[in-house]
Coordinates of C-alpha atoms and ligand atoms in Angstrom, one line a residue:
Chain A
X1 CA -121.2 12.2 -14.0
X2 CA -122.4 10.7 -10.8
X3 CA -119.8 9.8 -7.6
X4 CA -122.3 7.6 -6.1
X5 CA -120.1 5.2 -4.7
X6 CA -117.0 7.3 -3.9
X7 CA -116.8 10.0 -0.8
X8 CA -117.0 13.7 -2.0
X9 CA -115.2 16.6 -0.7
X10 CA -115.3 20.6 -1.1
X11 CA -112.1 20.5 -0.8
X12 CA -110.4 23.2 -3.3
X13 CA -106.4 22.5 -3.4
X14 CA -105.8 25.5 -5.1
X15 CA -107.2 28.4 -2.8
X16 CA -105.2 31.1 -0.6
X17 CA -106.1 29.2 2.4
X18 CA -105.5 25.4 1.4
X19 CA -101.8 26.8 0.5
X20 CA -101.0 29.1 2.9
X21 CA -102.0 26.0 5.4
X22 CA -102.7 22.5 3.6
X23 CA -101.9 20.7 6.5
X24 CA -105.2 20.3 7.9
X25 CA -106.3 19.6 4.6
X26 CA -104.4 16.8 3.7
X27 CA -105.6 15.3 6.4
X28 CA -109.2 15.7 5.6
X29 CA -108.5 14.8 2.0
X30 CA -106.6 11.4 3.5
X31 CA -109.3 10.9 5.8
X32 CA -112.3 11.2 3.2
X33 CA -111.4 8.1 2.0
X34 CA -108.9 6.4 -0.7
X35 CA -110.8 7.9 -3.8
X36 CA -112.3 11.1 -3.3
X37 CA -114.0 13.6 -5.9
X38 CA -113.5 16.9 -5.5
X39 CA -116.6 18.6 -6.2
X40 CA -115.1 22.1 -6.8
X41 CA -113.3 20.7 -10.3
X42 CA -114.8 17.9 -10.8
X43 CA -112.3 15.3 -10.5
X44 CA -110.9 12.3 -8.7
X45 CA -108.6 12.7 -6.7
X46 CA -106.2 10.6 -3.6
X47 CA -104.2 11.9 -0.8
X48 CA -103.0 8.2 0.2
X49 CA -99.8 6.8 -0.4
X50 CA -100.7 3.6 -1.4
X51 CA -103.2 4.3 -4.0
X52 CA -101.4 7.5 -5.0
X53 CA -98.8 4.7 -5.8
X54 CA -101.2 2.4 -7.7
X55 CA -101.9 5.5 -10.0
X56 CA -97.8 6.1 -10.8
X57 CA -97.6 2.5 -11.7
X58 CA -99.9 2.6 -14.0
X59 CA -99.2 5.1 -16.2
X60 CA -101.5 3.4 -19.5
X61 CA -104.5 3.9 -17.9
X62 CA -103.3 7.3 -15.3
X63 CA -101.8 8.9 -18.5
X64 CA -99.4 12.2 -18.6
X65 CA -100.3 12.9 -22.4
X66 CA -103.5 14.6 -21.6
X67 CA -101.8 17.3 -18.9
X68 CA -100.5 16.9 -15.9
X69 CA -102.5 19.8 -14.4
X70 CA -105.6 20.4 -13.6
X71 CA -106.5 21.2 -17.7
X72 CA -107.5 18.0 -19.6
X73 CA -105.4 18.2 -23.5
X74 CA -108.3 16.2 -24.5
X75 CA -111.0 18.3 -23.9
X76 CA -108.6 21.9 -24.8
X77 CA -105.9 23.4 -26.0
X78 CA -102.7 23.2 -24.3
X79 CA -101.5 26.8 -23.2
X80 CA -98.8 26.4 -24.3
X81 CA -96.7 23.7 -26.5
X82 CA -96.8 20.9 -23.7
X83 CA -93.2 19.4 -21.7
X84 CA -92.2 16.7 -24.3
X85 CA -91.4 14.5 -20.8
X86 CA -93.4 15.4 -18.1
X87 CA -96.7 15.7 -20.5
X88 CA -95.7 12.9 -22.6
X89 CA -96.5 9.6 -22.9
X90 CA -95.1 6.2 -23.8
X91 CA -93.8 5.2 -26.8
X92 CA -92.4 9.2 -27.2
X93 CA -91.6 9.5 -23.5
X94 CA -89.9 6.4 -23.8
X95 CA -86.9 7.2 -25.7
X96 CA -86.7 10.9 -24.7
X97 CA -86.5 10.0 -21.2
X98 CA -83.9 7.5 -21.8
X99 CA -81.5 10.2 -23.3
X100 CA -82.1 12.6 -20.6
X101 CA -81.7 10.4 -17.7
X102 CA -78.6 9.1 -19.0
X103 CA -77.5 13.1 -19.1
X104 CA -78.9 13.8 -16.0
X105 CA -77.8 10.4 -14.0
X106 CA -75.3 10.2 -10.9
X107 CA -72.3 8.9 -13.1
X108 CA -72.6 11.3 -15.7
X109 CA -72.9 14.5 -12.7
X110 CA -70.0 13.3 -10.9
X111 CA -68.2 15.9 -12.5
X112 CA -70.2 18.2 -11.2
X113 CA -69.4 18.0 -7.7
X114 CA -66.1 20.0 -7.1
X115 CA -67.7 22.6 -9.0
X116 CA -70.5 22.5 -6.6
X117 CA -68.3 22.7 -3.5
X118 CA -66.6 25.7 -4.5
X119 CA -69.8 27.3 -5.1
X120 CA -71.0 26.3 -1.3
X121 CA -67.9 27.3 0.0
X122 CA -67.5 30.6 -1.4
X123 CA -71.6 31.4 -0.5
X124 CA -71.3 30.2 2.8
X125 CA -68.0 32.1 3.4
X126 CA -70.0 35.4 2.5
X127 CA -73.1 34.2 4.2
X128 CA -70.8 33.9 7.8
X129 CA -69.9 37.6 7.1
X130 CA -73.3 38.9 7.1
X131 CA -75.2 36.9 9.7
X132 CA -78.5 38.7 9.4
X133 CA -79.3 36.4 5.9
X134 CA -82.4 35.9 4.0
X135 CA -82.8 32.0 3.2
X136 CA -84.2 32.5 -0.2
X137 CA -82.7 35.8 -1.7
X138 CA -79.1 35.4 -0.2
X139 CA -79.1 31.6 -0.2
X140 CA -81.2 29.4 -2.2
X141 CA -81.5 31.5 -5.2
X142 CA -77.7 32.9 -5.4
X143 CA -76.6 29.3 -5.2
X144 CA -79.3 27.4 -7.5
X145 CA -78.8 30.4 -9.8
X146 CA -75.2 30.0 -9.9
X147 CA -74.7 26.5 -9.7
X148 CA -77.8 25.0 -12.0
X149 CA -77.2 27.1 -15.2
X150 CA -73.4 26.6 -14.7
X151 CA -73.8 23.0 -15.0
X152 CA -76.2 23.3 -18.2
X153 CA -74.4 25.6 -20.1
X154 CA -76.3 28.8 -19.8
X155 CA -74.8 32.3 -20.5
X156 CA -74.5 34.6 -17.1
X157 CA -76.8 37.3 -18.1
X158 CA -80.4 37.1 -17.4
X159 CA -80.4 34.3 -15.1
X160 CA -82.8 35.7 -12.7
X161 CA -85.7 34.8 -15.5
X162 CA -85.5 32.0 -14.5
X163 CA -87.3 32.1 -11.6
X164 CA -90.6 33.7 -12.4
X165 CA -90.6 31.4 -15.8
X166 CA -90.8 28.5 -13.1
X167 CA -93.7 30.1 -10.8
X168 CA -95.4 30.6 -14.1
X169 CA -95.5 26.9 -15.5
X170 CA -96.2 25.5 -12.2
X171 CA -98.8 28.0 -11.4
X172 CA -100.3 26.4 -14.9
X173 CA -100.8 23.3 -13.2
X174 CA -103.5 24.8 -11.3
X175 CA -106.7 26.5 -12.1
X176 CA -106.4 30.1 -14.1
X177 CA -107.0 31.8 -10.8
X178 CA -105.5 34.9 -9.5
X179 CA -102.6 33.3 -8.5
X180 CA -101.8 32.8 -12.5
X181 CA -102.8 35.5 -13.7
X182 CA -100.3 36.8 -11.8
X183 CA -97.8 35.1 -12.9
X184 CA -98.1 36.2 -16.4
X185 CA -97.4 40.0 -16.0
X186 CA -94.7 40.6 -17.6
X187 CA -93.7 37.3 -19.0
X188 CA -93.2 37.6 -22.8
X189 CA -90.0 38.9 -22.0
X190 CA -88.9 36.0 -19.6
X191 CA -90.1 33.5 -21.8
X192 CA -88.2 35.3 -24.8
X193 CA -84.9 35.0 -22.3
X194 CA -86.1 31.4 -22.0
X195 CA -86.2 30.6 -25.4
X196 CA -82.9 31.7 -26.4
X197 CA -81.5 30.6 -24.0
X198 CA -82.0 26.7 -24.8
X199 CA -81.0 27.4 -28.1
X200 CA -78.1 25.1 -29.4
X201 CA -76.0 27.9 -30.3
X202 CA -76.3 29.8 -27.0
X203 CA -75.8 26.4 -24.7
X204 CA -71.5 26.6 -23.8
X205 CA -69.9 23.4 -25.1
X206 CA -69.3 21.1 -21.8
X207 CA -72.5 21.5 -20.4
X208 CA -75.8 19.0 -19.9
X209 CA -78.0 21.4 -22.2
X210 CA -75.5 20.5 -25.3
X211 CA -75.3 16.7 -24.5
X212 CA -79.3 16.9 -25.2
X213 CA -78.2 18.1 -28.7
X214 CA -75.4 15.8 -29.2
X215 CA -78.1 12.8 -28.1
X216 CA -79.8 14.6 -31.1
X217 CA -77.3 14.2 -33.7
X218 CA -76.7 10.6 -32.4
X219 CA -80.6 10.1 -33.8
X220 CA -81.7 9.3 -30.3
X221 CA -84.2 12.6 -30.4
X222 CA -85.2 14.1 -32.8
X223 CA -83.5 17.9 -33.5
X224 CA -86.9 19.4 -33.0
X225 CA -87.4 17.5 -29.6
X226 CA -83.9 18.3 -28.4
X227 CA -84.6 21.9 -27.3
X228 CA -88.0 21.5 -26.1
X229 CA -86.1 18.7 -23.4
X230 CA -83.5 21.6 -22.7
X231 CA -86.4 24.0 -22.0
X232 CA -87.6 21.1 -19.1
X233 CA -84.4 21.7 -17.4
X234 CA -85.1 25.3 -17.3
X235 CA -88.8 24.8 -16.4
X236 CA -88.9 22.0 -13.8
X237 CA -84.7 22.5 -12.6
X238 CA -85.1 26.1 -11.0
X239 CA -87.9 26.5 -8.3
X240 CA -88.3 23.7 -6.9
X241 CA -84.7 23.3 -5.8
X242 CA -84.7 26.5 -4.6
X243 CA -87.8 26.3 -2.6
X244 CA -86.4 23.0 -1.4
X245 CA -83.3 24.6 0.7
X246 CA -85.9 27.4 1.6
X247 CA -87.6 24.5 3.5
X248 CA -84.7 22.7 4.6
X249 CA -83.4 25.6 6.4
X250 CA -86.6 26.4 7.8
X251 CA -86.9 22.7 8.8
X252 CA -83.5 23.0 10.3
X253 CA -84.5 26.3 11.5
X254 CA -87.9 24.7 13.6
X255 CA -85.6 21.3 14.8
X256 CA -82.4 22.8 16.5
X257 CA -81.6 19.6 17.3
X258 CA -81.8 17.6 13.7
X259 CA -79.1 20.5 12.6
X260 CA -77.1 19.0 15.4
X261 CA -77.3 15.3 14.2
X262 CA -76.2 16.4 10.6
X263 CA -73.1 18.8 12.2
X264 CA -71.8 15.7 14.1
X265 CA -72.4 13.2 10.9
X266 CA -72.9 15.7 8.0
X267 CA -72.6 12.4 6.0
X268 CA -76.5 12.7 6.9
X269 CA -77.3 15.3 4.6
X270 CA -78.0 13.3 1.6
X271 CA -81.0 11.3 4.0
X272 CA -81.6 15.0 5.7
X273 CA -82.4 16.5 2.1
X274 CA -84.9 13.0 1.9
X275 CA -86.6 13.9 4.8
X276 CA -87.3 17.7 4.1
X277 CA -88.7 16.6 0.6
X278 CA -90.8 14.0 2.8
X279 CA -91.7 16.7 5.2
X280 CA -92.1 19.9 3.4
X281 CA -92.4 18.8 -0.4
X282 CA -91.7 21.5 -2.7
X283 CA -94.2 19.9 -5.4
X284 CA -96.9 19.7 -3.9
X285 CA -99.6 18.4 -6.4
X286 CA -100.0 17.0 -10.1
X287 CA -102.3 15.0 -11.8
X288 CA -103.3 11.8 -14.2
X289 CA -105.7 11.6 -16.6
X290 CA -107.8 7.9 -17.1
X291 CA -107.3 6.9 -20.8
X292 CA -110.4 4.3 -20.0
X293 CA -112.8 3.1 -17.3
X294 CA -111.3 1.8 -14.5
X295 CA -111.2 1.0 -10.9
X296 CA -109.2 2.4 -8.1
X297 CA -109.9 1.4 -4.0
X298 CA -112.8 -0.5 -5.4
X299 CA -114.1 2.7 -6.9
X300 CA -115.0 2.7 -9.9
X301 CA -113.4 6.0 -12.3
X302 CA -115.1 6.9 -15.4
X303 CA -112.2 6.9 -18.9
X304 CA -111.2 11.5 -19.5
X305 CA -111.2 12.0 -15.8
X306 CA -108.4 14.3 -14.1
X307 CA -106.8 12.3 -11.4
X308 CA -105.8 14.5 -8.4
X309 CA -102.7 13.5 -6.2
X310 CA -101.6 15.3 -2.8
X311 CA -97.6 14.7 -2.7
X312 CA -97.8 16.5 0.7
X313 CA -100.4 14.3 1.9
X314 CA -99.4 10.8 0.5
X315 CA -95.7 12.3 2.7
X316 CA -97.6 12.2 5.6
X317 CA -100.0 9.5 5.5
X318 CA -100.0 8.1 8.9
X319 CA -100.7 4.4 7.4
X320 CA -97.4 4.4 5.7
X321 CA -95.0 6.5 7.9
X322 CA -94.9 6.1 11.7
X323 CA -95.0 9.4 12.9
X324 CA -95.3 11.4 9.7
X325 CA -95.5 15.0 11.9
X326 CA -92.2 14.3 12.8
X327 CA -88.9 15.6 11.1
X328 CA -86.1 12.9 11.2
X329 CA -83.3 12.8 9.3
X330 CA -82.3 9.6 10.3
X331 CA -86.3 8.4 9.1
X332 CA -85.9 5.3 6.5
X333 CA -87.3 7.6 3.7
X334 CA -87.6 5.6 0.2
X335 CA -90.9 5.6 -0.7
X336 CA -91.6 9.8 -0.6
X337 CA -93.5 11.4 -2.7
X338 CA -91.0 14.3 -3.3
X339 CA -90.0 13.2 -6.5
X340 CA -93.0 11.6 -7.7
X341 CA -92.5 7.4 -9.4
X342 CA -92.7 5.3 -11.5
X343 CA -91.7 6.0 -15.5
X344 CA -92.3 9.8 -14.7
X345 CA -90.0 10.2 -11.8
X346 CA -88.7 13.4 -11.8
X347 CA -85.3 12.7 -13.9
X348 CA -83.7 15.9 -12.6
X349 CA -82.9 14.1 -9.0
X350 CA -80.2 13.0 -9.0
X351 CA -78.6 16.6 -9.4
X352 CA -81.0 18.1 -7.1
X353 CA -79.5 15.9 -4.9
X354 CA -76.1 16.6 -5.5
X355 CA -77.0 20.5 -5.1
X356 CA -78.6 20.1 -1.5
X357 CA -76.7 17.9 -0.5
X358 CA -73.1 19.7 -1.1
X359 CA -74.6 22.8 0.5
X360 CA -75.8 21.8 3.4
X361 CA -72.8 19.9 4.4
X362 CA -71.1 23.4 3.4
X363 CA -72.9 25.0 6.0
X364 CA -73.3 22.2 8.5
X365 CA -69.3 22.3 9.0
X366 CA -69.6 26.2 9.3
X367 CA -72.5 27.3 11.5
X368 CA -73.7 26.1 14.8
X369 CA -77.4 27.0 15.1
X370 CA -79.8 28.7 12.6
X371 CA -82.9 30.8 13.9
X372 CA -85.5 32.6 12.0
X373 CA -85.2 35.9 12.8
X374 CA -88.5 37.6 11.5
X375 CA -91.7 37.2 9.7
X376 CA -91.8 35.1 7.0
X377 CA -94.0 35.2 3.6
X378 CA -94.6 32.6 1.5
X379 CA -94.1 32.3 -2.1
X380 CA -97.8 31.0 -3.0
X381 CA -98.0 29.2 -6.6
X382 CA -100.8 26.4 -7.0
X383 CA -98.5 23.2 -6.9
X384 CA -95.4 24.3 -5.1
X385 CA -94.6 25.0 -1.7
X386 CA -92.1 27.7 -0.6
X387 CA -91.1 30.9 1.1
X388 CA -90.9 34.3 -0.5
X389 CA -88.7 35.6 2.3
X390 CA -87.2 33.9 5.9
X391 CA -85.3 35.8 7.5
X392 CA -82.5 34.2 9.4
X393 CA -79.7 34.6 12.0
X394 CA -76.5 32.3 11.5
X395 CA -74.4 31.6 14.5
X396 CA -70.8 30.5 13.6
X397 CA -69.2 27.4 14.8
X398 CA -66.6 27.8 17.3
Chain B
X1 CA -96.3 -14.7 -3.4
X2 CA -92.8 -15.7 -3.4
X3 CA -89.2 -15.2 -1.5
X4 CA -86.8 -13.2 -2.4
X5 CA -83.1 -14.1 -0.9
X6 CA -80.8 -11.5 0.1
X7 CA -77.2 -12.3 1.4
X8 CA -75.5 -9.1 2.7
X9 CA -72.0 -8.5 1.8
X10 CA -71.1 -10.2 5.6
X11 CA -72.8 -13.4 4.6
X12 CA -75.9 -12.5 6.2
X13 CA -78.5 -14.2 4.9
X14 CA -82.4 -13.3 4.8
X15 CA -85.5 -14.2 3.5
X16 CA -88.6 -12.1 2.6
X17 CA -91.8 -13.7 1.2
X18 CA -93.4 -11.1 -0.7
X19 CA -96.5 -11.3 -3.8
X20 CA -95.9 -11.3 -7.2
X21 CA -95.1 -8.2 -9.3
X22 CA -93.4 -6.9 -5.8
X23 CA -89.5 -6.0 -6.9
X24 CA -86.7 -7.0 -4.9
X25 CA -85.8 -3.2 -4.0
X26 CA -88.9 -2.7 -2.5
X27 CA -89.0 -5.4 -0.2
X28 CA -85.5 -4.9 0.7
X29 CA -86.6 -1.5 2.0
X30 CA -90.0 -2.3 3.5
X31 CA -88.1 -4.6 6.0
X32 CA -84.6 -3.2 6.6
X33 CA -82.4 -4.3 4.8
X34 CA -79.8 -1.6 5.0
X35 CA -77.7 -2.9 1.9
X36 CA -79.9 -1.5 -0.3
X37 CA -80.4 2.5 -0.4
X38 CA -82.5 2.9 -3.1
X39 CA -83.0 6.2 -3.4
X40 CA -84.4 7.6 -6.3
X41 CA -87.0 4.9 -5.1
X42 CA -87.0 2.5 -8.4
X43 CA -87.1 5.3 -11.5
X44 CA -83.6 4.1 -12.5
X45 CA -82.1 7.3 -11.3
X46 CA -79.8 6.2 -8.5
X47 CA -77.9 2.7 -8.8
X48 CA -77.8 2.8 -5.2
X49 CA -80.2 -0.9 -5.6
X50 CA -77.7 -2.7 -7.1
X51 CA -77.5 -6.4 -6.3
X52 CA -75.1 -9.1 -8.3
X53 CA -77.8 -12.0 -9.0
X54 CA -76.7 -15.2 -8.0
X55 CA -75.2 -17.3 -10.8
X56 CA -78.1 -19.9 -11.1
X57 CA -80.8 -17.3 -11.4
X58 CA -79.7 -15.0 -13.7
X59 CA -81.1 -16.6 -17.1
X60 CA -84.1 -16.7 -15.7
X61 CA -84.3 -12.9 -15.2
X62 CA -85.9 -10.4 -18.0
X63 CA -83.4 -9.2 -20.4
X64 CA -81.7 -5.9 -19.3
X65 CA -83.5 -3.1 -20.6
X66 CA -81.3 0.1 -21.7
X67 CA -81.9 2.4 -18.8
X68 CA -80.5 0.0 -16.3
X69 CA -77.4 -1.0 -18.3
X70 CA -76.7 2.6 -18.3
X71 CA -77.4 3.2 -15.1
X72 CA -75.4 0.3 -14.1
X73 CA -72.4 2.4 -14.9
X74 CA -73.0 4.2 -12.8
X75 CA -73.1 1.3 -9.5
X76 CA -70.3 2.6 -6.6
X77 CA -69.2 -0.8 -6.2
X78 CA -67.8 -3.1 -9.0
X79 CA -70.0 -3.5 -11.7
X80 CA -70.1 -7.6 -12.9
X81 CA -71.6 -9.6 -15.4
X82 CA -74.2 -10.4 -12.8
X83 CA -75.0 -7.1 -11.8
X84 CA -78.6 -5.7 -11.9
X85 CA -80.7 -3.1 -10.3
X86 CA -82.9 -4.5 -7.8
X87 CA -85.7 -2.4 -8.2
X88 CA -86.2 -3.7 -12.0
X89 CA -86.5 -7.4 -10.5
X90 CA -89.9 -8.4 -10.0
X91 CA -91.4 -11.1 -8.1
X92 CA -93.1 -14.3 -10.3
X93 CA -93.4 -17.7 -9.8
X94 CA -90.4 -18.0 -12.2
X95 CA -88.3 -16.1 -9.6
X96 CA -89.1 -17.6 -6.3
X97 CA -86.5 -18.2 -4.3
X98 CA -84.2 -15.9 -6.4
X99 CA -80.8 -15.3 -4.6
X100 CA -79.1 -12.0 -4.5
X101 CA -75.8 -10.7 -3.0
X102 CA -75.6 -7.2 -2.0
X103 CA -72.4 -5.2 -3.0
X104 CA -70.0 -3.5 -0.6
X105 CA -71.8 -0.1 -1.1
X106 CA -74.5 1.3 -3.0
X107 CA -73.2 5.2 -2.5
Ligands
HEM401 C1 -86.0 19.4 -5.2 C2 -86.2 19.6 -6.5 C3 -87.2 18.9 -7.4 C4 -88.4 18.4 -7.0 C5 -89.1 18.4 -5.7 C6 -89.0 17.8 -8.3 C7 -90.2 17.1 -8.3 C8 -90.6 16.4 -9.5 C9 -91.8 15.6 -9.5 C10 -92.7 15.3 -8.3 C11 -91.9 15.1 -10.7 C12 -93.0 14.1 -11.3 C13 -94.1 14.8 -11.9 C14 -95.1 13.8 -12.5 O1 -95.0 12.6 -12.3 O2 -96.1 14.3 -13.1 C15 -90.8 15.6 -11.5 C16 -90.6 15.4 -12.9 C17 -89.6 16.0 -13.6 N1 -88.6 16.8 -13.1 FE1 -88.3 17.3 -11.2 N2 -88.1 18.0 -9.3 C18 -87.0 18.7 -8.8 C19 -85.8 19.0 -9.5 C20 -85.7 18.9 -10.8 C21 -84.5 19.3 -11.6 C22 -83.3 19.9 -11.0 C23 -84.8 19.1 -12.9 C24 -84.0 19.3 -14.1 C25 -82.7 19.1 -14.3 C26 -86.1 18.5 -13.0 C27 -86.7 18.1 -14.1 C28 -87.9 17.3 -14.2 C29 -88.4 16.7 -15.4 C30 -87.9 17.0 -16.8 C31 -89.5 15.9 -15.1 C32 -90.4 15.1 -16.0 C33 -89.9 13.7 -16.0 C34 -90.7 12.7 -16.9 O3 -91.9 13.0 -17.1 O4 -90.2 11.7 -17.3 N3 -86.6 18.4 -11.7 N4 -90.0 16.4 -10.7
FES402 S1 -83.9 2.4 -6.8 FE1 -82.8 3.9 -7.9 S2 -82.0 2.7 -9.5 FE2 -83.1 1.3 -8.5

C-alpha cells in the first residue's frame, strides 16, 4: 500500500502517553492534514470535523460490519461474537436499530424520570454528609450503577461487573496492548454475570431489557438477536456515562464559574452535559472500514482499509468551533462528536441524557462550589476517556 | 443550492440558502435559529427538530419513514398531520423554497 498523496503521521492513539495527554495530539493529527495515515497501524485516519462527518454519512462505503475497532472482521476473527448494532450493518442494522431506538427514545424514558430524581436526591443528600467525596466511586458509579440497571431490569446482585465488562469491550477497540490484556484478568466470571444477566428470564417485567424481548415476539427481531441487543445496553450503557459525570465534575471542578451559571439557571444542565461531551468526550475514538475504493479530502482510500476517527479532536477542531479550548455551557453545541452520527448514533442518548442531566441539577440546587481536593488518576482504556479516582471537596449551599 | 423558509412560532420569518442534500435541521442550527434544538444532532433520537411543513409543501416531501413517525410521538409540542422532523428534510431542487413553521417548543 502506498500513501503517496496523503500526509503520514507516527502518531500511535493508543499509547500511555497519547491517553494520559491527547491533547497535543489531536492537534497534530488535525493539523497533518484532512486524511492522514497512521503509519504505526497502517490505516487512514481524520481528526477533522468535517470530514470525520463525511465518513458517518456514509456509512456504504465507511462500513461498521467489518469492526469498529482497530481489528478488520474481514481480514480475522471477531474476539468475540460482534454488537449486533454498533458492528452491524444495513439491511440487519436497519430494523434492529429501529426497535431499540423506539425502547430507548425520550417518549418511551419519560417514565424514567421521577425514578431518576429520587435516585439524585437521596445520593446527593449522603454526598452533603460526607464532603470529602470521590467523583467516581461515591458519585458516578453508585448512581449509574443504581439508576441504569434499575431502568433495564437487572437483578441487584452483581452489579459492579458491570463495570470492568465495559473497560474490557472498549479496551477491544484498540490494539491488544497491555492495556487489554489487562482488562481480561479475571473476566470469565464478569462476562458469565453478563450473560445471565440479559437473559429473558432474569430481566424484571417493566423494564427496557424486556421490551427488547417483547419487540421479539412482535417478529420485529429475531429471538436470537434480542439478547445480544440487551447485552449492548450492558456493554456500551455503563462506562461511558459514568466517565461522563467524572468529567463533568472535573469540568465543573476546573470552571468555578460555569457551576455558577448552571446554579442560577440549572435549566442549563441539559446544554452543560453537551458541552462536557464536546469538551472532554468520554468516547474518544472508533473506526470505519472502506467497503470499496474511494476518495476522501481529495485523497484517494484504497477498498479493506480501517478508517480512524478522533471524537476528541473533531470536538475541538478550531475550523468548526470558535474557541474549542474553551468550556461553555451556554456554547451552541449540535454538531459534537460525543455521540457519534449518522445511522450509528449512539441510540443510548437520549437516557444518558436524562441521567446527567437529573443529577447535576440535583447537585447544582445543593452545593455551592466543587474543588478537587487531591491527586487524581485516570482510568486509561484505548477509546475512553476518564478518571480512576478525583477526589473532591463539596461546599454546601447556604 | 436552495432556501429553506423558517417562520418562528412569533411570525418571524427567515430565509437560509443552503446546497442540496443539506437538511433543514442543520441549517437551522448553523445560523441560529433557536427554534430548533436538535439535539441528538439528526439520528432521530430527540424530536427536539420538529417543524409542521407548510400545507403546500408537504406532498412534495419523502414519505415518512418509521423511525420518525415514532419519534414524532414523542415531539413536546402538539403533534399534527403536518408534523415532521427537520433533520430528515433534505434540500433538492424539488424543495426549494420549502416553508416550515416552528412549534412552541422542542423540549
Ligand atoms: C455519555 C454516555 C455515552 C457516550 C459518550 C456514548 C457514545 C457513543 C458513540 C460515540 C457511539 C457511536 C459509535 C460508532 O458510530 O461506531 C455510540 C453508539 C452506541 N451506544 Fe452509546 N454512548 C453513551 C451512552 C450509551 C448508553 C447509556 C447506551 C445504552 C443504553 C448506549 C448504547 C449504544 C449502542 C447500542 C450504540 C450502537 C448504536 C448503533 O450502532 O446503531 N450508549 N455511543
Ligand atoms: S435532530 Fe434529533 S430527531 Fe432530528
Amino acid at each position: 500500500m502506498t500513501q503517496s498523496d496523503a500526509s503520514t503521521s507516527d502518531i500511535d492513539p493508543f499509547s500511555t502517553e497519547y491517553l494520559l495527554d491527547p491533547y497535543p495530539f489531536h492537534e497534530q493529527l488535525r493539523e497533518a492534514g484532512p486524511v492522514v495515515w497512521l503509519s504505526k497501524w497502517n490505516c487512514w485516519g481524520t481528526g477533522r470535523h468535517k470530514e470525520m462527518n463525511e465518513v458517518l454519512a456514509d456509512p456504504k462505503t465507511f462500513c461498521s460490519g467489518a469492526g469498529v475497532g482497530l481489528a478488520n472482521f474481514n481480514n480475522e476473527k471477531p474476539w468475540r461474537q460482534p454488537s449486533m448494532l454498533l458492528e452491524a450493518d444495513a439491511p440487519e442494522h436497519t430494523m434492529r436499530r429501529a426497535v431499540v431506538g423506539k425502547v430507548l427514545s425520550t417518549g418511551n424514558l419519560r417514565r424514567l424520570r421521577a425514578d431518576f430524581e429520587v435516585a439524585a436526591a437521596a445520593l446527593v443528600e449522603r454526598l452533603m454528609e460526607k464532603r470529602a467525596v470521590d467523583a467516581v466511586a461515591e458519585v458516578a458509579e453508585p448512581y449509574i450503577l443504581k439508576v441504569f440497571p434499575d431502568a433495564v431490569g437487572i437483578g441487584q446482585e452483581g452489579r459492579e461487573n458491570l463495570i470492568p465488562y465495559g473497560a474490557m469491550v472498549f479496551n477491544a477497540l484498540g490494539p491488544q496492548n497491555e492495556l487489554f490484556q489487562e482488562s481480561m484478568v479475571g473476566i470469565k466470571e464478569v462476562s458469565d454475570w453478563v450473560m445471565k444477566n440479559f437473559l429473558r428470564e432474569n430481566l424484571r417485567p417493566g423494564g427496557l431489557g424486556l421490551e427488547v424481548y417483547e419487540a421479539a415476539d412482535a417478529g420485529q427481531v429475531t429471538l436470537d438477536e434480542a439478547p445480544i441487543l440487551v447485552r449492548s445496553f450492558l456493554s456500551a450503557g455503563v462506562d461511558t456515562t459514568v466517565n461522563a459525570i467524572g468529567n463533568a465534575l472535573w469540568c465543573f471542578a476546573n470552571h468555578p464559574e460555569q457551576w455558577q451559571k448552571l446554579r442560577a439557571n440549572p435549566a442549563l444542565s441539559r446544554s452543560a452535559f453537551e458541552e462536557v461531551l464536546r469538551f472532554e468526550a468520554p468516547f474518544q475514538s472508533y473506526f470505519r472500514t472502506t467497503t470499496k475504493d474511494t476518495s476522501l479530502a481529495g485523497t484517494a482510500i484504497p477498498g479493506n482499509q480501517k478508517f480512524f476517527m478522533s471524537v476528541g479532536a473533531a470536538n475541538r477542531d478550531p475550523r468548526r468551533w470558535d474557541q474549542p479550548g474553551t468550556f461553555n455551557i451556554e456554547r451552541q453545541t449540535t454538531g459534537h462528536m460525543g455521540f457519534g452520527g449518522g445511522i450509528h448514533g449512539c441510540v443510548g442518548q437520549m437516557i444518558a441524557r436524562l441521567e446527567v442531566e437529573v443529577l447535576l441539577t440535583a447537585m447544582a440546587s445543593r452545593i455551592a462550589r466543587i474543588e478537587v481536593s487531591g491527586p487524581t488518576t485516570p482510568r486509561l482504556n484505548n477509546v475512553l476517556r476518564g478518571f480512576d479516582t478525583l477526589p473532591l471537596t463539596l461546599y454546601p449551599a447556604h | 443550492m436552495g432556501s429553506f423558509i423558517f417562520i418562528a412560532h412569533d411570525g418571524t420569518l427567515r430565509s437560509l440558502e443552503v446546497p442540496a442534500g443539506t437538511s433543514a435541521m442543520q441549517a437551522a442550527v448553523a445560523n441560529g435559529i433557536t427554534g430548533i434544538v436538535a439535539e441528538c444532532g439528526g439520528s432521530q433520537m430527540c424530536a427536539t427538530c420538529h417543524v409542521y411543513v407548510d400545507a403546500a409543501w408537504l406532498p412534495k416531501l419523502a414519505p415518512m419513514q418509521a423511525p420518525e413517525d415514532a419519534m414524532l410521538d414523542s415531539a413536546a409540542s402538539e403533534r399534527k398531520a403536518n408534523s415532521r422532523l427537520s433533520c430528515q428534510i433534505l434540500m433538492s431542487a424539488e424543495l426549494d423554497g420549502l416553508v416550515v413553521h416552528l412549534p412552541e417548543r422542542q423540549v
